[in-house]
Amino acid sequence: MFFGKKDEISGEKETFSLNKFRQFVEEDRKIEAIKMVRQFSDTGLKESKDFVEHYQAAGCSWEAVREAYRDMAYRLTGEGREEDRKEEPQIGKNEIKEIENLLRSGNKIMSIKKVRELTNVGLKEAKDFVDYLGEVNFSWELVSEKFPSMAENLNITTSESSGNVNLVWLNLPSGDQEAFSYEDRIKIEDLIKQGQKIMAVKIIRDITDMRLGLKEAKDLADDLERAFS
């Protein structure tokens, strides 16, 4: 069977076969094609399904799918990124902050372009990365969990406390989440760190036009305080 551990029997490591993959797609054996991509690219079901569907939509053009999913294609065949890998950029906090600032300012296209420049991934992968970054309110912790290989390429490091703090904000109802800007959150978090929880509670209530009662605002401040502990 194709998906067995052939290498344990023959002593040779099984590799991705582009011809076999093309055959699966052309014969409309989509599930087998997706399994094959998952096995050899070590990616999730959705990413593998998107990869196969893009390949189909592009008329079974490997060049097209490689451009859209450059990182996955490279992991499958080892081709397509040799020139990119010759001079890998030294990525620091400034570049990561630039991606974030571009997206915050509404310049999504440039943020996607920046991600592609730094990671050498395809357009679709970079767009998914940036979209998710916005969805989780710039929680690099959550982004790193969903896109581990790209996070590694970007040298993203996150602390446990910063991830916990982001989760506190994400657990708010969507209407309340939108009430707090990035600057508001930083201001409140700084007050919590400085032990000024009463002032933080007052600001929380002011920002939400008192929609959050005293108890709800205090609970939020308490959750943030625990996240920093």
PDB file of C-alpha atoms in Angstrom:
ATOM      1  CA  MET A   1       0.000   0.000   0.000  1.00  0.00           C
ATOM      2  CA  PHE A   2       1.345   3.408  -0.938  1.00  0.00           C
ATOM      3  CA  PHE A   3       1.016   4.989   2.490  1.00  0.00           C
ATOM      4  CA  GLY A   4       2.734   2.241   4.454  1.00  0.00           C
ATOM      5  CA  LYS A   5       6.116   2.550   6.129  1.00  0.00           C
ATOM      6  CA  LYS A   6       8.017   1.393   3.115  1.00  0.00           C
ATOM      7  CA  ASP A   7      11.331   2.655   4.412  1.00  0.00           C
ATOM      8  CA  GLU A   8      11.195   0.272   7.369  1.00  0.00           C
ATOM      9  CA  ILE A   9      10.894  -2.687   4.981  1.00  0.00           C
ATOM     10  CA  SER A  10      13.302  -1.734   2.224  1.00  0.00           C
ATOM     11  CA  GLY A  11      15.667   0.381   4.283  1.00  0.00           C
ATOM     12  CA  GLU A  12      15.077   3.298   1.923  1.00  0.00           C
ATOM     13  CA  LYS A  13      13.279   6.481   2.862  1.00  0.00           C
ATOM     14  CA  GLU A  14      10.086   7.010   0.879  1.00  0.00           C
ATOM     15  CA  THR A  15       9.938  10.340  -0.972  1.00  0.00           C
ATOM     16  CA  PHE A  16       7.238  12.431  -2.561  1.00  0.00           C
ATOM     17  CA  SER A  17       6.488  11.445  -6.161  1.00  0.00           C
ATOM     18  CA  LEU A  18       5.210  14.290  -8.301  1.00  0.00           C
ATOM     19  CA  ASN A  19       4.087  11.827 -10.963  1.00  0.00           C
ATOM     20  CA  LYS A  20       2.080   9.837  -8.431  1.00  0.00           C
ATOM     21  CA  PHE A  21       0.559  13.029  -7.031  1.00  0.00           C
ATOM     22  CA  ARG A  22      -0.391  14.200 -10.546  1.00  0.00           C
ATOM     23  CA  GLN A  23      -1.940  10.806 -11.258  1.00  0.00           C
ATOM     24  CA  PHE A  24      -4.085  10.959  -8.111  1.00  0.00           C
ATOM     25  CA  VAL A  25      -5.387  14.414  -9.056  1.00  0.00           C
ATOM     26  CA  GLU A  26      -6.028  13.594 -12.709  1.00  0.00           C
ATOM     27  CA  GLU A  27      -7.921  10.434 -11.711  1.00  0.00           C
ATOM     28  CA  ASP A  28      -9.992  12.494  -9.255  1.00  0.00           C
ATOM     29  CA  ARG A  29      -8.556  10.580  -6.285  1.00  0.00           C
ATOM     30  CA  LYS A  30      -8.519  13.769  -4.247  1.00  0.00           C
ATOM     31  CA  ILE A  31      -8.451  12.167  -0.800  1.00  0.00           C
ATOM     32  CA  GLU A  32      -5.348  10.172  -1.675  1.00  0.00           C
ATOM     33  CA  ALA A  33      -3.680  13.271  -3.094  1.00  0.00           C
ATOM     34  CA  ILE A  34      -4.414  15.200   0.120  1.00  0.00           C
ATOM     35  CA  LYS A  35      -3.077  12.357   2.263  1.00  0.00           C
ATOM     36  CA  MET A  36       0.077  12.319   0.176  1.00  0.00           C
ATOM     37  CA  VAL A  37       0.635  16.052   0.615  1.00  0.00           C
ATOM     38  CA  ARG A  38       0.029  15.785   4.385  1.00  0.00           C
ATOM     39  CA  GLN A  39       2.430  12.873   4.710  1.00  0.00           C
ATOM     40  CA  PHE A  40       5.362  14.478   2.937  1.00  0.00           C
ATOM     41  CA  SER A  41       4.890  18.168   3.822  1.00  0.00           C
ATOM     42  CA  ASP A  42       3.941  17.610   7.479  1.00  0.00           C
ATOM     43  CA  THR A  43       1.061  20.100   7.263  1.00  0.00           C
ATOM     44  CA  GLY A  44      -2.542  20.046   8.471  1.00  0.00           C
ATOM     45  CA  LEU A  45      -5.615  18.791   6.648  1.00  0.00           C
ATOM     46  CA  LYS A  46      -6.885  22.226   5.602  1.00  0.00           C
ATOM     47  CA  GLU A  47      -3.522  23.367   4.230  1.00  0.00           C
ATOM     48  CA  SER A  48      -3.107  20.128   2.295  1.00  0.00           C
ATOM     49  CA  LYS A  49      -6.665  20.336   0.933  1.00  0.00           C
ATOM     50  CA  ASP A  50      -6.120  23.950  -0.161  1.00  0.00           C
ATOM     51  CA  PHE A  51      -2.861  22.910  -1.831  1.00  0.00           C
ATOM     52  CA  VAL A  52      -4.542  20.142  -3.858  1.00  0.00           C
ATOM     53  CA  GLU A  53      -7.525  22.304  -4.807  1.00  0.00           C
ATOM     54  CA  HIS A  54      -5.239  25.120  -5.957  1.00  0.00           C
ATOM     55  CA  TYR A  55      -3.295  22.615  -8.064  1.00  0.00           C
ATOM     56  CA  GLN A  56      -6.569  21.462  -9.663  1.00  0.00           C
ATOM     57  CA  ALA A  57      -7.799  25.023 -10.249  1.00  0.00           C
ATOM     58  CA  ALA A  58      -4.493  25.917 -11.901  1.00  0.00           C
ATOM     59  CA  GLY A  59      -4.930  23.156 -14.466  1.00  0.00           C
ATOM     60  CA  CYS A  60      -2.549  20.779 -12.691  1.00  0.00           C
ATOM     61  CA  SER A  61       0.310  23.256 -13.054  1.00  0.00           C
ATOM     62  CA  TRP A  62       3.067  22.514 -10.545  1.00  0.00           C
ATOM     63  CA  GLU A  63       4.665  25.891 -11.270  1.00  0.00           C
ATOM     64  CA  ALA A  64       1.447  27.679 -10.286  1.00  0.00           C
ATOM     65  CA  VAL A  65       0.977  25.773  -7.041  1.00  0.00           C
ATOM     66  CA  ARG A  66       4.653  26.196  -6.197  1.00  0.00           C
ATOM     67  CA  GLU A  67       4.321  29.964  -6.544  1.00  0.00           C
ATOM     68  CA  ALA A  68       1.256  30.050  -4.292  1.00  0.00           C
ATOM     69  CA  TYR A  69       2.585  27.539  -1.726  1.00  0.00           C
ATOM     70  CA  ARG A  70       6.329  27.931  -2.035  1.00  0.00           C
ATOM     71  CA  ASP A  71       7.201  26.597   1.412  1.00  0.00           C
ATOM     72  CA  MET A  72       5.016  23.485   1.117  1.00  0.00           C
ATOM     73  CA  ALA A  73       6.233  22.784  -2.412  1.00  0.00           C
ATOM     74  CA  TYR A  74       9.822  23.030  -1.257  1.00  0.00           C
ATOM     75  CA  ARG A  75       9.198  20.557   1.558  1.00  0.00           C
ATOM     76  CA  LEU A  76       7.623  18.132  -0.914  1.00  0.00           C
ATOM     77  CA  THR A  77      10.224  18.207  -3.692  1.00  0.00           C
ATOM     78  CA  GLY A  78      13.198  20.157  -2.334  1.00  0.00           C
ATOM     79  CA  GLU A  79      13.062  22.362  -5.416  1.00  0.00           C
ATOM     80  CA  GLY A  80      12.163  25.981  -5.990  1.00  0.00           C
ATOM     81  CA  ARG A  81      13.887  27.735  -3.093  1.00  0.00           C
ATOM     82  CA  GLU A  82      17.580  27.089  -3.687  1.00  0.00           C
ATOM     83  CA  GLU A  83      18.230  30.668  -4.799  1.00  0.00           C
ATOM     84  CA  ASP A  84      16.135  32.014  -1.941  1.00  0.00           C
ATOM     85  CA  ARG A  85      18.033  29.943   0.600  1.00  0.00           C
ATOM     86  CA  LYS A  86      21.496  31.141  -0.461  1.00  0.00           C
ATOM     87  CA  GLU A  87      21.195  34.405   1.414  1.00  0.00           C
ATOM     88  CA  GLU A  88      18.734  34.008   4.252  1.00  0.00           C
ATOM     89  CA  PRO A  89      17.962  37.376   5.905  1.00  0.00           C
ATOM     90  CA  GLN A  90      18.752  37.996   9.541  1.00  0.00           C
ATOM     91  CA  ILE A  91      15.300  38.730  10.849  1.00  0.00           C
ATOM     92  CA  GLY A  92      14.924  40.740  14.029  1.00  0.00           C
ATOM     93  CA  LYS A  93      12.230  42.411  16.097  1.00  0.00           C
ATOM     94  CA  ASN A  94      12.148  45.469  13.822  1.00  0.00           C
ATOM     95  CA  GLU A  95      11.000  43.415  10.829  1.00  0.00           C
ATOM     96  CA  ILE A  96       8.342  41.640  12.901  1.00  0.00           C
ATOM     97  CA  LYS A  97       7.107  45.001  14.207  1.00  0.00           C
ATOM     98  CA  GLU A  98       7.006  46.324  10.642  1.00  0.00           C
ATOM     99  CA  ILE A  99       4.619  43.527   9.588  1.00  0.00           C
ATOM    100  CA  GLU A 100       2.407  44.320  12.555  1.00  0.00           C
ATOM    101  CA  ASN A 101       2.448  48.082  11.987  1.00  0.00           C
ATOM    102  CA  LEU A 102       1.649  47.720   8.289  1.00  0.00           C
ATOM    103  CA  LEU A 103      -1.386  45.598   9.072  1.00  0.00           C
ATOM    104  CA  ARG A 104      -2.551  47.875  11.890  1.00  0.00           C
ATOM    105  CA  SER A 105      -2.418  50.850   9.540  1.00  0.00           C
ATOM    106  CA  GLY A 106      -4.594  49.036   7.012  1.00  0.00           C
ATOM    107  CA  ASN A 107      -1.755  48.336   4.577  1.00  0.00           C
ATOM    108  CA  LYS A 108      -2.499  44.632   4.238  1.00  0.00           C
ATOM    109  CA  ILE A 109      -0.929  44.200   0.794  1.00  0.00           C
ATOM    110  CA  MET A 110       2.417  45.544   1.988  1.00  0.00           C
ATOM    111  CA  SER A 111       2.318  43.386   5.112  1.00  0.00           C
ATOM    112  CA  ILE A 112       1.760  40.299   2.945  1.00  0.00           C
ATOM    113  CA  LYS A 113       4.615  41.368   0.690  1.00  0.00           C
ATOM    114  CA  LYS A 114       6.883  41.801   3.716  1.00  0.00           C
ATOM    115  CA  VAL A 115       6.024  38.322   5.005  1.00  0.00           C
ATOM    116  CA  ARG A 116       6.865  36.854   1.595  1.00  0.00           C
ATOM    117  CA  GLU A 117      10.178  38.710   1.471  1.00  0.00           C
ATOM    118  CA  LEU A 118      11.199  37.412   4.894  1.00  0.00           C
ATOM    119  CA  THR A 119       9.954  33.829   4.633  1.00  0.00           C
ATOM    120  CA  ASN A 120      10.064  33.035   0.887  1.00  0.00           C
ATOM    121  CA  VAL A 121       6.586  31.480   1.069  1.00  0.00           C
ATOM    122  CA  GLY A 122       3.906  31.697  -1.585  1.00  0.00           C
ATOM    123  CA  LEU A 123       1.236  34.374  -1.888  1.00  0.00           C
ATOM    124  CA  LYS A 124      -1.570  32.208  -0.461  1.00  0.00           C
ATOM    125  CA  GLU A 125       0.481  31.167   2.580  1.00  0.00           C
ATOM    126  CA  ALA A 126       1.552  34.746   3.317  1.00  0.00           C
ATOM    127  CA  LYS A 127      -2.041  36.010   2.961  1.00  0.00           C
ATOM    128  CA  ASP A 128      -3.368  33.309   5.308  1.00  0.00           C
ATOM    129  CA  PHE A 129      -0.649  34.212   7.805  1.00  0.00           C
ATOM    130  CA  VAL A 130      -1.488  37.927   7.744  1.00  0.00           C
ATOM    131  CA  ASP A 131      -5.252  37.314   7.839  1.00  0.00           C
ATOM    132  CA  TYR A 132      -4.882  35.107  10.908  1.00  0.00           C
ATOM    133  CA  LEU A 133      -2.590  37.633  12.595  1.00  0.00           C
ATOM    134  CA  GLY A 134      -5.388  40.185  12.327  1.00  0.00           C
ATOM    135  CA  GLU A 135      -8.089  37.705  13.416  1.00  0.00           C
ATOM    136  CA  VAL A 136      -6.286  36.899  16.677  1.00  0.00           C
ATOM    137  CA  ASN A 137      -5.575  40.566  17.445  1.00  0.00           C
ATOM    138  CA  PHE A 138      -1.829  40.278  16.837  1.00  0.00           C
ATOM    139  CA  SER A 139      -1.262  37.364  19.184  1.00  0.00           C
ATOM    140  CA  TRP A 140       2.074  36.083  17.908  1.00  0.00           C
ATOM    141  CA  GLU A 141       1.700  33.183  20.333  1.00  0.00           C
ATOM    142  CA  LEU A 142      -1.392  31.910  18.517  1.00  0.00           C
ATOM    143  CA  VAL A 143       0.103  32.671  15.111  1.00  0.00           C
ATOM    144  CA  SER A 144       3.188  30.629  16.015  1.00  0.00           C
ATOM    145  CA  GLU A 145       0.987  27.670  16.947  1.00  0.00           C
ATOM    146  CA  LYS A 146      -0.934  27.763  13.642  1.00  0.00           C
ATOM    147  CA  PHE A 147       2.054  28.534  11.377  1.00  0.00           C
ATOM    148  CA  PRO A 148       5.055  26.937  13.167  1.00  0.00           C
ATOM    149  CA  SER A 149       7.384  26.725  10.166  1.00  0.00           C
ATOM    150  CA  MET A 150       6.772  30.340   9.149  1.00  0.00           C
ATOM    151  CA  ALA A 151       7.139  31.500  12.763  1.00  0.00           C
ATOM    152  CA  GLU A 152      10.464  29.707  12.904  1.00  0.00           C
ATOM    153  CA  ASN A 153      11.595  31.400   9.688  1.00  0.00           C
ATOM    154  CA  LEU A 154      10.637  34.771  11.177  1.00  0.00           C
ATOM    155  CA  ASN A 155      12.488  33.999  14.422  1.00  0.00           C
ATOM    156  CA  ILE A 156       9.322  34.725  16.365  1.00  0.00           C
ATOM    157  CA  THR A 157       9.733  34.162  20.084  1.00  0.00           C
ATOM    158  CA  THR A 158       6.851  34.635  22.480  1.00  0.00           C
ATOM    159  CA  SER A 159       6.667  34.362  26.211  1.00  0.00           C
ATOM    160  CA  GLU A 160       4.007  32.329  27.972  1.00  0.00           C
ATOM    161  CA  SER A 161       2.705  35.411  29.782  1.00  0.00           C
ATOM    162  CA  SER A 162       2.283  37.427  26.577  1.00  0.00           C
ATOM    163  CA  GLY A 163       0.317  34.562  25.070  1.00  0.00           C
ATOM    164  CA  ASN A 164      -1.887  34.329  28.152  1.00  0.00           C
ATOM    165  CA  VAL A 165      -2.573  38.071  28.075  1.00  0.00           C
ATOM    166  CA  ASN A 166      -3.633  37.905  24.431  1.00  0.00           C
ATOM    167  CA  LEU A 167      -5.984  35.048  25.270  1.00  0.00           C
ATOM    168  CA  VAL A 168      -7.625  37.209  27.962  1.00  0.00           C
ATOM    169  CA  TRP A 169      -8.481  39.840  25.357  1.00  0.00           C
ATOM    170  CA  LEU A 170      -9.626  37.189  22.870  1.00  0.00           C
ATOM    171  CA  ASN A 171     -12.006  35.706  25.421  1.00  0.00           C
ATOM    172  CA  LEU A 172     -13.980  38.950  25.541  1.00  0.00           C
ATOM    173  CA  PRO A 173     -17.233  39.111  23.527  1.00  0.00           C
ATOM    174  CA  SER A 174     -16.505  40.379  20.004  1.00  0.00           C
ATOM    175  CA  GLY A 175     -18.232  43.717  20.633  1.00  0.00           C
ATOM    176  CA  ASP A 176     -16.089  44.378  23.690  1.00  0.00           C
ATOM    177  CA  GLN A 177     -12.910  43.283  21.897  1.00  0.00           C
ATOM    178  CA  GLU A 178     -13.458  45.917  19.214  1.00  0.00           C
ATOM    179  CA  ALA A 179     -13.898  48.650  21.832  1.00  0.00           C
ATOM    180  CA  PHE A 180     -10.243  48.396  22.883  1.00  0.00           C
ATOM    181  CA  SER A 181      -7.599  49.666  20.486  1.00  0.00           C
ATOM    182  CA  TYR A 182      -4.059  48.343  20.578  1.00  0.00           C
ATOM    183  CA  GLU A 183      -2.967  51.505  22.437  1.00  0.00           C
ATOM    184  CA  ASP A 184      -5.791  51.052  24.971  1.00  0.00           C
ATOM    185  CA  ARG A 185      -4.690  47.507  25.713  1.00  0.00           C
ATOM    186  CA  ILE A 186      -1.056  48.488  26.179  1.00  0.00           C
ATOM    187  CA  LYS A 187      -2.077  51.307  28.543  1.00  0.00           C
ATOM    188  CA  ILE A 188      -4.272  48.978  30.623  1.00  0.00           C
ATOM    189  CA  GLU A 189      -1.637  46.241  30.683  1.00  0.00           C
ATOM    190  CA  ASP A 190       1.002  48.735  31.842  1.00  0.00           C
ATOM    191  CA  LEU A 191      -1.248  49.873  34.688  1.00  0.00           C
ATOM    192  CA  ILE A 192      -1.775  46.260  35.748  1.00  0.00           C
ATOM    193  CA  LYS A 193       1.973  45.614  35.700  1.00  0.00           C
ATOM    194  CA  GLN A 194       2.504  48.716  37.856  1.00  0.00           C
ATOM    195  CA  GLY A 195      -0.059  47.531  40.410  1.00  0.00           C
ATOM    196  CA  GLN A 196      -2.569  50.273  39.526  1.00  0.00           C
ATOM    197  CA  LYS A 197      -5.522  47.937  39.083  1.00  0.00           C
ATOM    198  CA  ILE A 198      -8.130  50.446  40.288  1.00  0.00           C
ATOM    199  CA  MET A 199      -7.089  52.919  37.605  1.00  0.00           C
ATOM    200  CA  ALA A 200      -7.103  50.098  35.030  1.00  0.00           C
ATOM    201  CA  VAL A 201     -10.682  49.192  35.999  1.00  0.00           C
ATOM    202  CA  LYS A 202     -11.762  52.840  35.629  1.00  0.00           C
ATOM    203  CA  ILE A 203     -10.226  53.072  32.139  1.00  0.00           C
ATOM    204  CA  ILE A 204     -11.846  49.781  31.104  1.00  0.00           C
ATOM    205  CA  ARG A 205     -15.254  51.118  32.093  1.00  0.00           C
ATOM    206  CA  ASP A 206     -14.643  54.491  30.414  1.00  0.00           C
ATOM    207  CA  ILE A 207     -13.596  52.869  27.132  1.00  0.00           C
ATOM    208  CA  THR A 208     -16.727  50.706  27.020  1.00  0.00           C
ATOM    209  CA  ASP A 209     -18.989  53.666  27.970  1.00  0.00           C
ATOM    210  CA  MET A 210     -19.851  51.829  31.169  1.00  0.00           C
ATOM    211  CA  ARG A 211     -21.210  48.892  29.147  1.00  0.00           C
ATOM    212  CA  LEU A 212     -19.010  46.726  31.318  1.00  0.00           C
ATOM    213  CA  GLY A 213     -20.198  46.938  34.902  1.00  0.00           C
ATOM    214  CA  LEU A 214     -17.833  47.318  37.825  1.00  0.00           C
ATOM    215  CA  LYS A 215     -17.705  43.559  38.392  1.00  0.00           C
ATOM    216  CA  GLU A 216     -17.034  42.743  34.710  1.00  0.00           C
ATOM    217  CA  ALA A 217     -14.302  45.390  34.489  1.00  0.00           C
ATOM    218  CA  LYS A 218     -12.720  44.142  37.701  1.00  0.00           C
ATOM    219  CA  ASP A 219     -12.879  40.533  36.447  1.00  0.00           C
ATOM    220  CA  LEU A 220     -11.051  41.585  33.281  1.00  0.00           C
ATOM    221  CA  ALA A 221      -8.378  43.372  35.312  1.00  0.00           C
ATOM    222  CA  ASP A 222      -8.032  40.315  37.588  1.00  0.00           C
ATOM    223  CA  ASP A 223      -7.636  38.020  34.561  1.00  0.00           C
ATOM    224  CA  LEU A 224      -4.922  40.269  33.139  1.00  0.00           C
ATOM    225  CA  GLU A 225      -3.154  40.364  36.481  1.00  0.00           C
ATOM    226  CA  ARG A 226      -3.157  36.550  36.680  1.00  0.00           C
ATOM    227  CA  ALA A 227      -1.860  36.323  33.099  1.00  0.00           C
ATOM    228  CA  PHE A 228       1.167  38.418  34.075  1.00  0.00           C
ATOM    229  CA  SER A 229       1.883  36.414  37.252  1.00  0.00           C
TER     230      SER A 229
END
